[in-house]
């Protein structure tokens, strides 16, 4: 492994998270020390076993209608405690601002009257649904689960790339990645103090139960999936199983007398909270697509009556709009009276004539994105586009400037990645997941690191050939790598016959709590970590 690292060269101007030129950054000291004890054939064998286990477990994703094993790189990404504290605070701040914004958009609309964001920006968003107006959740939470995409710029600063508060996916890979890497690198895991991720399902279930309609003390929670042919079905099934709730499809539900009922072998049973993984447009054929078979007729009216809670709330997608994203710093200042902890990536709004003129003059230098795109679809990277592609893009922008934003080409940070038997820098992003129970926004320590496996590729989405890494958030400051010191030679001194041999000193047991420990121990360790960080994590 040492020879592999010696041949490692950082990629251009991008910030390398493991190396600062030739120096090793502190979070990776122990990782490097541990990996140096392995041989290349040993590492390759572990990689092959890792891939085989993912295929056997059905940890897959859909690309072009074909199910493939989700690529997992064996080398983890390590984030030190202080850096994570900033990320955590920034994500919490952003979710709180989005909650206030969505509540305002679908009710009083003070944010428009005060000139923070033009009303037409919201009214023209494809994800704004008037059907969600005046639908007030029982505990005021609309963003039960969020995934805020972050990138690290050339200076090493984390910035927000986009918000996902509609139906964010990927958390199942966070949990399965940790289990897989724990099996592949047990000795390396043992040498680090890593914050656990196994408690996510319990946090999510607690937040869903807290969102139950008023007067319901023992709510029935279900996970609503589009079905087995959905690319994220593995995640839907995993979350339902780990939360201990029913996984249902639209055909398993029906609305009667203003309530949602679930068909069971014992008859109809009431449902109080639906963690839905179905897009808004397919959720209720009465209000949205009449041809949809994925939802349940009458669900929106039942939610408006306060008899069922939909998580996440219908209409949240307006906050995912990339044009709305450009206003988020002002929205944070407006609702929270705070400066953003995490900055946006610099962005041009092409609806503005001056900005549009500048961007059209620099199409070959910038990245253009459709405001309602997802999965990397529709993105045009100017420096890599052909002249016909740029000419076509120019026409699209002039026809509908509101549908596009422009950003500079940001060289996403790189992390050493083991691809095709070689170690090389690959670009990564980070999606921290947050759960809001109405009292506090809890951020899963780690999140999903997506990695572009192709050399030089900047788009990390799985649909474009990307994979993932296990993300290790250290539970304390980086610990220096162990230094091997020769053991001293001890010479026993003779003991006088009239003196008893000395008693051995009392030993202090060293206890470690692995991630696979029982629920009580795991919960205790999580509580201790939360108490230690209470002084730096805002509520």
Coordinates of C-alpha atoms in Angstrom, one line a residue:
X1 CA 0.0 0.0 0.0
X2 CA 2.8 2.4 0.8
X3 CA 4.0 2.2 -2.9
X4 CA 0.5 2.9 -4.1
X5 CA 0.3 6.1 -2.0
X6 CA 3.8 7.1 -3.2
X7 CA 2.5 7.1 -6.8
X8 CA -0.6 9.1 -5.8
X9 CA -0.9 12.5 -7.5
X10 CA -3.6 15.0 -6.6
X11 CA -5.9 16.2 -9.4
X12 CA -5.2 19.7 -10.6
X13 CA -6.6 22.6 -8.5
X14 CA -9.1 20.5 -6.6
X15 CA -8.8 20.3 -2.8
X16 CA -7.4 16.9 -1.9
X17 CA -8.9 15.8 1.4
X18 CA -6.2 13.3 2.3
X19 CA -3.0 15.1 1.2
X20 CA -1.8 18.7 1.4
X21 CA 0.8 18.5 -1.3
X22 CA 3.1 15.8 0.1
X23 CA 1.9 16.1 3.7
X24 CA -0.9 13.9 5.2
X25 CA -3.9 15.8 6.6
X26 CA -4.6 15.0 10.3
X27 CA -7.9 13.0 9.9
X28 CA -6.1 10.5 7.7
X29 CA -3.1 9.8 9.9
X30 CA -4.4 6.5 11.4
X31 CA -6.1 5.4 8.2
X32 CA -2.8 5.6 6.2
X33 CA -0.9 3.8 9.0
X34 CA -3.5 1.0 9.0
X35 CA -3.6 0.6 5.2
X36 CA 0.2 0.4 5.0
X37 CA 0.0 -3.0 6.8
X38 CA -1.9 -4.5 3.8
X39 CA -0.6 -5.8 0.6
X40 CA -2.2 -4.9 -2.7
X41 CA -3.4 -8.5 -3.4
X42 CA -5.0 -8.5 0.1
X43 CA -6.8 -5.2 -0.7
X44 CA -8.0 -6.4 -4.1
X45 CA -9.4 -9.6 -2.4
X46 CA -11.3 -7.5 0.1
X47 CA -12.7 -5.3 -2.7
X48 CA -13.9 -8.3 -4.6
X49 CA -15.6 -9.7 -1.5
X50 CA -17.2 -6.4 -0.9
X51 CA -18.7 -6.2 -4.4
X52 CA -19.9 -9.8 -4.1
X53 CA -21.6 -9.2 -0.8
X54 CA -23.5 -6.2 -2.2
X55 CA -24.8 -8.1 -5.1
X56 CA -25.9 -11.0 -2.9
X57 CA -27.7 -8.7 -0.5
X58 CA -29.5 -6.9 -3.4
X59 CA -27.9 -3.5 -2.6
X60 CA -28.6 -2.3 -6.1
X61 CA -29.8 0.7 -8.1
X62 CA -31.5 1.1 -11.4
X63 CA -29.7 2.5 -14.5
X64 CA -31.3 2.4 -17.8
X65 CA -33.8 -0.3 -16.6
X66 CA -31.0 -2.6 -15.4
X67 CA -30.4 -3.4 -11.8
X68 CA -26.7 -3.2 -10.8
X69 CA -24.8 -3.5 -7.6
X70 CA -24.2 -0.1 -6.1
X71 CA -20.4 0.5 -6.4
X72 CA -18.8 1.0 -3.0
X73 CA -15.2 2.1 -2.7
X74 CA -13.2 0.4 0.0
X75 CA -11.3 3.5 1.1
X76 CA -13.5 5.6 3.5
X77 CA -13.8 9.4 3.6
X78 CA -12.8 10.8 7.0
X79 CA -14.2 14.1 8.4
X80 CA -12.8 15.5 11.6
X81 CA -15.0 16.5 14.5
X82 CA -14.6 20.3 14.2
X83 CA -15.4 20.3 10.4
X84 CA -18.5 18.1 11.0
X85 CA -19.7 20.5 13.8
X86 CA -19.8 23.3 11.2
X87 CA -21.6 21.1 8.6
X88 CA -24.1 19.9 11.3
X89 CA -24.9 23.5 12.4
X90 CA -25.3 24.7 8.8
X91 CA -27.6 21.8 7.8
X92 CA -29.8 22.5 10.9
X93 CA -30.0 26.1 10.1
X94 CA -30.9 25.5 6.5
X95 CA -33.7 23.0 7.4
X96 CA -35.2 25.4 10.0
X97 CA -35.2 28.2 7.4
X98 CA -36.9 25.9 4.8
X99 CA -39.5 24.9 7.3
X100 CA -40.4 28.5 7.9
X101 CA -40.3 29.3 4.2
X102 CA -42.6 26.4 3.2
X103 CA -45.1 27.2 6.0
X104 CA -45.2 30.8 4.8
X105 CA -45.4 30.0 1.0
X106 CA -48.5 27.8 1.6
X107 CA -50.2 30.2 4.0
X108 CA -49.7 33.9 4.6
X109 CA -47.0 34.6 2.0
X110 CA -45.3 37.3 4.0
X111 CA -42.0 36.5 2.3
X112 CA -43.5 37.8 -0.9
X113 CA -45.0 40.9 0.6
X114 CA -41.7 41.8 2.2
X115 CA -39.8 41.5 -1.1
X116 CA -37.5 38.7 -0.1
X117 CA -38.4 36.6 -3.1
X118 CA -40.7 37.4 -6.0
X119 CA -44.1 35.7 -5.9
X120 CA -43.7 34.7 -9.6
X121 CA -40.6 32.6 -8.8
X122 CA -42.8 30.3 -6.7
X123 CA -45.9 30.5 -8.8
X124 CA -43.9 29.4 -11.9
X125 CA -42.2 26.5 -10.2
X126 CA -43.2 23.1 -11.5
X127 CA -43.2 21.8 -7.9
X128 CA -45.5 24.4 -6.5
X129 CA -48.9 22.8 -5.7
X130 CA -51.9 24.9 -4.7
X131 CA -53.5 21.7 -3.4
X132 CA -51.1 21.9 -0.5
X133 CA -52.3 25.4 0.6
X134 CA -53.6 25.5 4.2
X135 CA -52.6 21.8 4.8
X136 CA -51.1 22.3 8.3
X137 CA -49.2 19.3 9.8
X138 CA -50.0 18.4 13.3
X139 CA -46.7 19.3 14.8
X140 CA -45.8 22.0 12.2
X141 CA -43.2 19.8 10.4
X142 CA -43.1 19.6 6.6
X143 CA -39.5 18.6 6.2
X144 CA -39.4 15.4 8.2
X145 CA -36.4 14.1 6.2
X146 CA -33.9 16.2 4.2
X147 CA -30.8 15.6 2.2
X148 CA -28.7 18.8 1.7
X149 CA -26.0 18.2 -1.0
X150 CA -22.7 19.8 -0.2
X151 CA -19.4 20.1 -2.1
X152 CA -16.0 21.2 -1.0
X153 CA -14.4 23.9 -3.1
X154 CA -10.8 24.6 -4.1
X155 CA -10.1 26.2 -0.7
X156 CA -11.5 23.3 1.3
X157 CA -14.7 25.1 2.3
X158 CA -18.0 23.2 2.3
X159 CA -20.7 24.8 0.2
X160 CA -24.4 23.9 -0.5
X161 CA -24.9 22.7 -4.0
X162 CA -28.7 22.0 -3.7
X163 CA -31.5 21.2 -1.3
X164 CA -33.5 17.9 -1.3
X165 CA -36.7 18.2 0.8
X166 CA -39.2 16.4 -1.4
X167 CA -38.3 12.7 -1.4
X168 CA -34.6 12.5 -0.6
X169 CA -33.0 9.1 -1.1
X170 CA -29.7 7.4 -0.4
X171 CA -29.7 6.9 3.4
X172 CA -29.9 3.1 3.0
X173 CA -26.5 3.2 1.4
X174 CA -25.1 5.1 4.5
X175 CA -26.1 2.2 6.8
X176 CA -25.2 -0.6 4.4
X177 CA -21.8 1.0 3.6
X178 CA -20.9 1.1 7.2
X179 CA -21.7 -2.6 7.7
X180 CA -19.8 -3.6 4.6
X181 CA -16.7 -1.6 5.4
X182 CA -16.8 -2.8 9.0
X183 CA -16.5 -6.4 7.6
X184 CA -14.0 -5.5 5.0
X185 CA -11.7 -3.4 7.2
X186 CA -12.3 -4.5 10.8
X187 CA -8.8 -3.7 12.0
X188 CA -9.0 -0.2 10.6
X189 CA -12.4 0.5 12.0
X190 CA -11.1 -0.7 15.5
X191 CA -8.4 1.9 15.4
X192 CA -10.7 4.9 14.9
X193 CA -13.4 6.5 17.1
X194 CA -16.2 6.8 14.6
X195 CA -19.7 8.1 15.3
X196 CA -22.3 5.5 14.6
X197 CA -25.0 5.6 11.9
X198 CA -27.1 2.6 12.9
X199 CA -29.5 4.6 14.9
X200 CA -31.1 6.4 11.9
X201 CA -34.2 4.2 11.6
X202 CA -35.1 4.8 15.3
X203 CA -34.7 8.5 14.9
X204 CA -36.8 8.5 11.8
X205 CA -39.6 6.4 13.4
X206 CA -39.6 8.7 16.5
X207 CA -40.0 11.8 14.2
X208 CA -42.8 10.1 12.2
X209 CA -44.7 9.1 15.4
X210 CA -44.3 12.7 16.7
X211 CA -46.0 13.9 13.5
X212 CA -49.2 11.9 14.1
X213 CA -52.6 13.7 14.0
X214 CA -53.8 15.3 17.2
X215 CA -55.2 12.9 19.8
X216 CA -53.5 9.8 18.4
X217 CA -51.3 8.4 21.1
X218 CA -50.2 5.1 19.4
X219 CA -50.0 6.0 15.7
X220 CA -49.7 3.5 12.9
X221 CA -46.9 4.4 10.6
X222 CA -46.3 2.9 7.1
X223 CA -43.8 3.4 4.3
X224 CA -45.5 4.0 0.9
X225 CA -43.5 2.7 -2.0
X226 CA -44.2 2.8 -5.8
X227 CA -43.3 -0.9 -5.9
X228 CA -40.6 -3.4 -6.6
X229 CA -39.7 -1.9 -10.0
X230 CA -38.7 1.5 -8.4
X231 CA -35.0 2.1 -8.4
X232 CA -35.0 2.9 -4.7
X233 CA -37.1 -0.1 -3.6
X234 CA -34.2 -1.6 -1.7
X235 CA -34.1 1.5 0.5
X236 CA -37.9 1.5 1.0
X237 CA -37.9 -2.1 2.2
X238 CA -34.8 -1.6 4.4
X239 CA -36.3 1.4 6.2
X240 CA -39.7 -0.3 6.7
X241 CA -37.9 -3.4 8.1
X242 CA -35.5 -1.6 10.4
X243 CA -38.3 0.7 11.7
X244 CA -40.6 -2.3 12.2
X245 CA -43.5 -0.8 10.2
X246 CA -45.5 -2.0 7.2
X247 CA -44.3 -1.4 3.6
X248 CA -47.3 -0.7 1.5
X249 CA -48.3 0.2 -2.1
X250 CA -51.1 2.5 -3.2
X251 CA -53.4 -0.6 -3.7
X252 CA -53.0 -1.5 -0.1
X253 CA -54.6 1.8 1.0
X254 CA -58.1 3.3 0.7
X255 CA -59.7 6.4 2.0
X256 CA -63.0 6.0 3.9
X257 CA -65.0 8.7 5.7
X258 CA -62.0 11.1 5.8
X259 CA -59.5 8.5 7.0
X260 CA -56.8 6.4 5.3
X261 CA -57.2 2.7 5.9
X262 CA -54.8 -0.2 5.3
X263 CA -56.0 -3.5 4.0
X264 CA -54.7 -6.4 6.2
X265 CA -55.6 -10.0 6.7
X266 CA -57.7 -8.9 9.7
X267 CA -59.6 -6.3 7.7
X268 CA -59.2 -2.5 7.4
X269 CA -56.9 -0.8 9.9
X270 CA -56.4 3.0 10.2
X271 CA -53.1 4.6 9.1
X272 CA -52.0 7.8 10.8
X273 CA -48.6 8.6 9.3
X274 CA -47.4 7.8 5.8
X275 CA -43.7 8.1 5.0
X276 CA -44.2 8.3 1.3
X277 CA -41.6 7.6 -1.3
X278 CA -43.9 8.5 -4.1
X279 CA -43.7 11.8 -6.0
X280 CA -46.4 14.4 -5.5
X281 CA -47.8 14.0 -8.9
X282 CA -48.6 10.3 -8.4
X283 CA -49.8 10.5 -4.9
X284 CA -53.5 11.2 -5.3
X285 CA -55.3 10.8 -8.7
X286 CA -58.1 13.0 -7.5
X287 CA -55.9 16.1 -7.3
X288 CA -52.9 15.2 -9.5
X289 CA -52.4 12.7 -12.3
X290 CA -55.7 10.9 -12.9
X291 CA -54.0 7.9 -14.4
X292 CA -51.7 7.2 -11.4
X293 CA -52.0 3.8 -9.8
X294 CA -49.2 4.5 -7.3
X295 CA -51.2 6.5 -4.7
X296 CA -54.6 6.5 -3.1
X297 CA -57.6 8.6 -4.1
X298 CA -58.6 11.1 -1.4
X299 CA -55.3 11.2 0.4
X300 CA -54.8 15.0 0.1
X301 CA -58.3 15.7 1.4
X302 CA -57.6 13.4 4.4
X303 CA -54.4 15.2 5.1
X304 CA -56.2 18.6 4.9
X305 CA -58.7 17.3 7.4
X306 CA -55.9 16.5 9.8
X307 CA -56.6 12.8 9.9
X308 CA -53.3 11.6 8.3
X309 CA -49.8 13.1 8.1
X310 CA -47.8 12.8 4.9
X311 CA -44.0 12.8 5.3
X312 CA -42.6 14.7 3.6
X313 CA -45.4 17.1 3.0
X314 CA -46.9 17.7 -0.4
X315 CA -45.5 20.8 -2.2
X316 CA -42.1 20.7 -0.6
X317 CA -40.5 20.4 -4.0
X318 CA -40.8 24.1 -4.5
X319 CA -37.9 24.4 -2.1
X320 CA -35.8 22.0 -4.3
X321 CA -36.2 24.4 -7.2
X322 CA -32.7 25.6 -8.1
X323 CA -33.9 29.1 -8.7
X324 CA -35.4 29.2 -5.2
X325 CA -32.0 27.9 -4.0
X326 CA -30.4 31.2 -5.1
X327 CA -32.6 33.1 -2.6
X328 CA -31.8 30.8 0.4
X329 CA -29.2 33.1 2.0
X330 CA -31.7 35.9 2.0
X331 CA -34.4 33.5 3.3
X332 CA -32.2 32.4 6.2
X333 CA -31.6 36.1 7.1
X334 CA -35.3 36.8 6.8
X335 CA -36.7 34.0 9.0
X336 CA -33.8 33.3 11.4
X337 CA -32.0 36.7 11.5
X338 CA -28.7 34.8 11.1
X339 CA -25.9 34.7 8.5
X340 CA -25.7 31.4 6.6
X341 CA -23.3 29.0 8.2
X342 CA -22.9 27.2 4.8
X343 CA -22.6 29.4 1.7
X344 CA -24.2 28.7 -1.6
X345 CA -22.1 28.1 -4.8
X346 CA -22.0 31.4 -6.7
X347 CA -25.0 31.3 -9.1
X348 CA -26.5 33.4 -11.9
X349 CA -30.3 33.7 -12.3
X350 CA -30.9 33.7 -16.1
X351 CA -34.2 35.4 -15.7
X352 CA -32.2 38.6 -15.0
X353 CA -31.3 40.3 -18.3
X354 CA -27.8 41.4 -17.2
X355 CA -26.9 38.1 -15.8
X356 CA -28.3 36.3 -18.9
X357 CA -26.2 38.5 -21.2
X358 CA -23.0 37.7 -19.2
X359 CA -23.7 34.0 -19.1
X360 CA -24.4 33.7 -22.8
X361 CA -21.1 35.4 -23.5
X362 CA -19.4 32.8 -21.3
X363 CA -21.3 29.6 -22.1
X364 CA -18.1 27.7 -22.7
X365 CA -16.8 28.6 -19.2
X366 CA -19.8 27.9 -17.0
X367 CA -22.0 25.0 -15.9
X368 CA -25.7 25.4 -16.7
X369 CA -28.4 23.4 -14.9
X370 CA -32.2 23.1 -15.4
X371 CA -33.9 24.4 -12.2
X372 CA -36.1 21.3 -11.8
X373 CA -33.6 18.7 -12.9
X374 CA -32.3 15.8 -10.7
X375 CA -29.8 13.0 -11.0
X376 CA -27.5 15.1 -13.0
X377 CA -29.9 15.2 -16.0
X378 CA -29.8 18.2 -18.3
X379 CA -26.5 19.6 -16.9
X380 CA -24.2 21.1 -19.5
X381 CA -20.6 21.7 -18.5
X382 CA -19.4 24.4 -20.8
X383 CA -15.7 23.6 -21.0
X384 CA -16.5 20.0 -22.1
X385 CA -19.4 20.8 -24.4
X386 CA -19.2 20.9 -28.2
X387 CA -20.1 23.9 -30.2
X388 CA -23.4 22.4 -31.5
X389 CA -24.3 21.5 -27.9
X390 CA -23.6 25.1 -26.8
X391 CA -25.6 26.5 -29.7
X392 CA -28.6 24.3 -28.7
X393 CA -28.2 25.4 -25.1
X394 CA -28.2 29.1 -26.1
X395 CA -31.5 28.6 -27.9
X396 CA -33.1 26.9 -24.9
X397 CA -31.9 29.6 -22.5
X398 CA -33.4 32.4 -24.7
X399 CA -36.7 30.5 -25.1
X400 CA -37.1 29.9 -21.3
X401 CA -34.5 31.7 -19.1
X402 CA -36.5 31.0 -15.9
X403 CA -35.8 27.3 -16.3
X404 CA -32.0 27.7 -16.1
X405 CA -29.3 28.8 -13.7
X406 CA -25.5 29.1 -14.3
X407 CA -22.6 28.4 -11.9
X408 CA -18.8 28.5 -12.3
X409 CA -17.1 25.1 -12.8
X410 CA -16.3 24.1 -9.2
X411 CA -13.6 21.5 -8.9
X412 CA -15.2 19.2 -6.3
X413 CA -12.7 18.0 -3.7
X414 CA -11.0 14.7 -4.3
X415 CA -10.4 11.6 -2.1
X416 CA -8.1 8.7 -2.8
X417 CA -10.2 6.0 -4.5
X418 CA -9.3 2.4 -5.4
X419 CA -10.4 1.9 -9.0
X420 CA -9.3 -1.0 -11.3
X421 CA -6.5 -2.0 -8.9
X422 CA -5.0 1.5 -8.7
X423 CA -5.3 4.3 -6.2
X424 CA -6.2 7.7 -7.7
X425 CA -8.0 11.0 -6.9
X426 CA -11.7 11.0 -7.6
X427 CA -14.2 13.9 -7.1
X428 CA -16.8 13.6 -4.3
X429 CA -19.8 15.3 -2.8
X430 CA -21.7 14.8 0.4
X431 CA -25.3 14.4 1.3
X432 CA -26.0 14.7 5.0
X433 CA -29.4 13.5 6.0
X434 CA -31.4 15.4 8.7
X435 CA -34.5 14.3 10.6
X436 CA -36.9 16.9 12.1
X437 CA -39.1 15.7 15.0
X438 CA -40.6 19.2 15.7
X439 CA -38.3 19.9 18.6
X440 CA -34.8 19.5 17.1
X441 CA -33.2 18.8 13.7
X442 CA -30.9 15.8 14.1
X443 CA -28.2 15.3 11.5
X444 CA -27.0 11.8 10.8
X445 CA -23.2 11.9 11.5
X446 CA -21.7 11.0 8.2
X447 CA -24.2 11.1 5.3
X448 CA -23.7 9.7 1.8
X449 CA -20.5 10.5 0.0
X450 CA -21.0 10.0 -3.7
X451 CA -17.8 9.5 -5.8
X452 CA -17.3 9.9 -9.6
X453 CA -15.5 6.7 -10.4
X454 CA -14.4 7.9 -13.9
X455 CA -11.1 9.9 -13.9
X456 CA -11.8 13.6 -14.0
X457 CA -15.6 13.3 -14.0
X458 CA -17.4 15.9 -12.0
X459 CA -20.9 14.4 -11.9
X460 CA -21.1 11.9 -9.1
X461 CA -24.7 10.6 -9.6
X462 CA -25.1 6.8 -9.8
X463 CA -27.1 7.3 -13.0
X464 CA -23.8 8.7 -14.5
X465 CA -21.6 5.8 -13.3
X466 CA -20.9 7.1 -9.8
X467 CA -20.4 5.1 -6.6
X468 CA -20.2 5.8 -2.9
X469 CA -17.8 5.8 0.1
X470 CA -18.4 5.1 3.7
X471 CA -18.2 8.5 5.5
X472 CA -16.4 8.4 8.9
X473 CA -17.1 11.3 11.3
X474 CA -14.5 11.2 14.0
X475 CA -15.9 11.3 17.6
X476 CA -12.9 13.3 18.8
X477 CA -9.9 15.2 17.5
X478 CA -7.6 13.2 15.2
X479 CA -5.3 10.8 17.1
X480 CA -1.7 10.6 15.9
X481 CA -0.8 7.3 14.2
X482 CA 0.9 4.9 16.6
X483 CA 4.6 5.0 16.6
X484 CA 6.4 1.6 16.9
X485 CA 9.0 1.8 19.7
X486 CA 11.3 -1.2 20.5
X487 CA 10.3 -2.8 23.8
X488 CA 12.8 -2.2 26.6
X489 CA 14.8 -5.2 27.8
X490 CA 13.8 -5.8 31.5
X491 CA 16.2 -7.4 33.9
X492 CA 14.6 -8.9 37.0
X493 CA 16.2 -7.9 40.2
X494 CA 16.6 -10.5 42.9
X495 CA 14.0 -10.3 45.8
X496 CA 15.4 -10.7 49.3
X497 CA 14.3 -13.9 50.9
X498 CA 12.6 -12.1 53.8
X499 CA 10.4 -9.9 51.6
X500 CA 7.3 -11.1 49.8
X501 CA 7.1 -10.5 46.0
X502 CA 5.5 -7.1 45.1
X503 CA 1.8 -7.1 44.2
X504 CA 0.9 -6.3 40.6
X505 CA -0.7 -2.8 40.2
X506 CA -4.5 -2.7 39.8
X507 CA -5.5 -2.9 36.1
X508 CA -7.9 -0.5 34.5
X509 CA -10.1 -2.3 32.0
X510 CA -10.3 -0.7 28.6
X511 CA -13.8 -1.0 27.1
X512 CA -14.8 -0.5 23.5
X513 CA -18.3 -0.2 22.2
X514 CA -18.5 -1.5 18.7
X515 CA -21.3 -0.3 16.3
X516 CA -22.8 -3.8 16.4
X517 CA -23.3 -3.7 20.2
X518 CA -26.7 -4.2 21.7
X519 CA -29.4 -1.4 21.5
X520 CA -28.9 -0.3 25.1
X521 CA -25.1 0.2 24.8
X522 CA -25.5 1.8 21.4
X523 CA -28.1 4.2 22.7
X524 CA -26.0 5.0 25.8
X525 CA -23.0 5.9 23.6
X526 CA -25.2 8.1 21.4
X527 CA -26.6 10.0 24.4
X528 CA -23.1 10.6 25.7
X529 CA -21.9 12.0 22.4
X530 CA -24.9 14.2 22.2
X531 CA -24.3 15.5 25.8
X532 CA -20.6 16.2 24.9
X533 CA -21.6 18.2 21.9
X534 CA -24.6 20.0 23.4
X535 CA -22.6 23.2 23.8
X536 CA -21.9 23.5 20.1
X537 CA -25.0 22.1 18.5
X538 CA -27.9 24.6 18.3
X539 CA -31.4 23.2 19.0

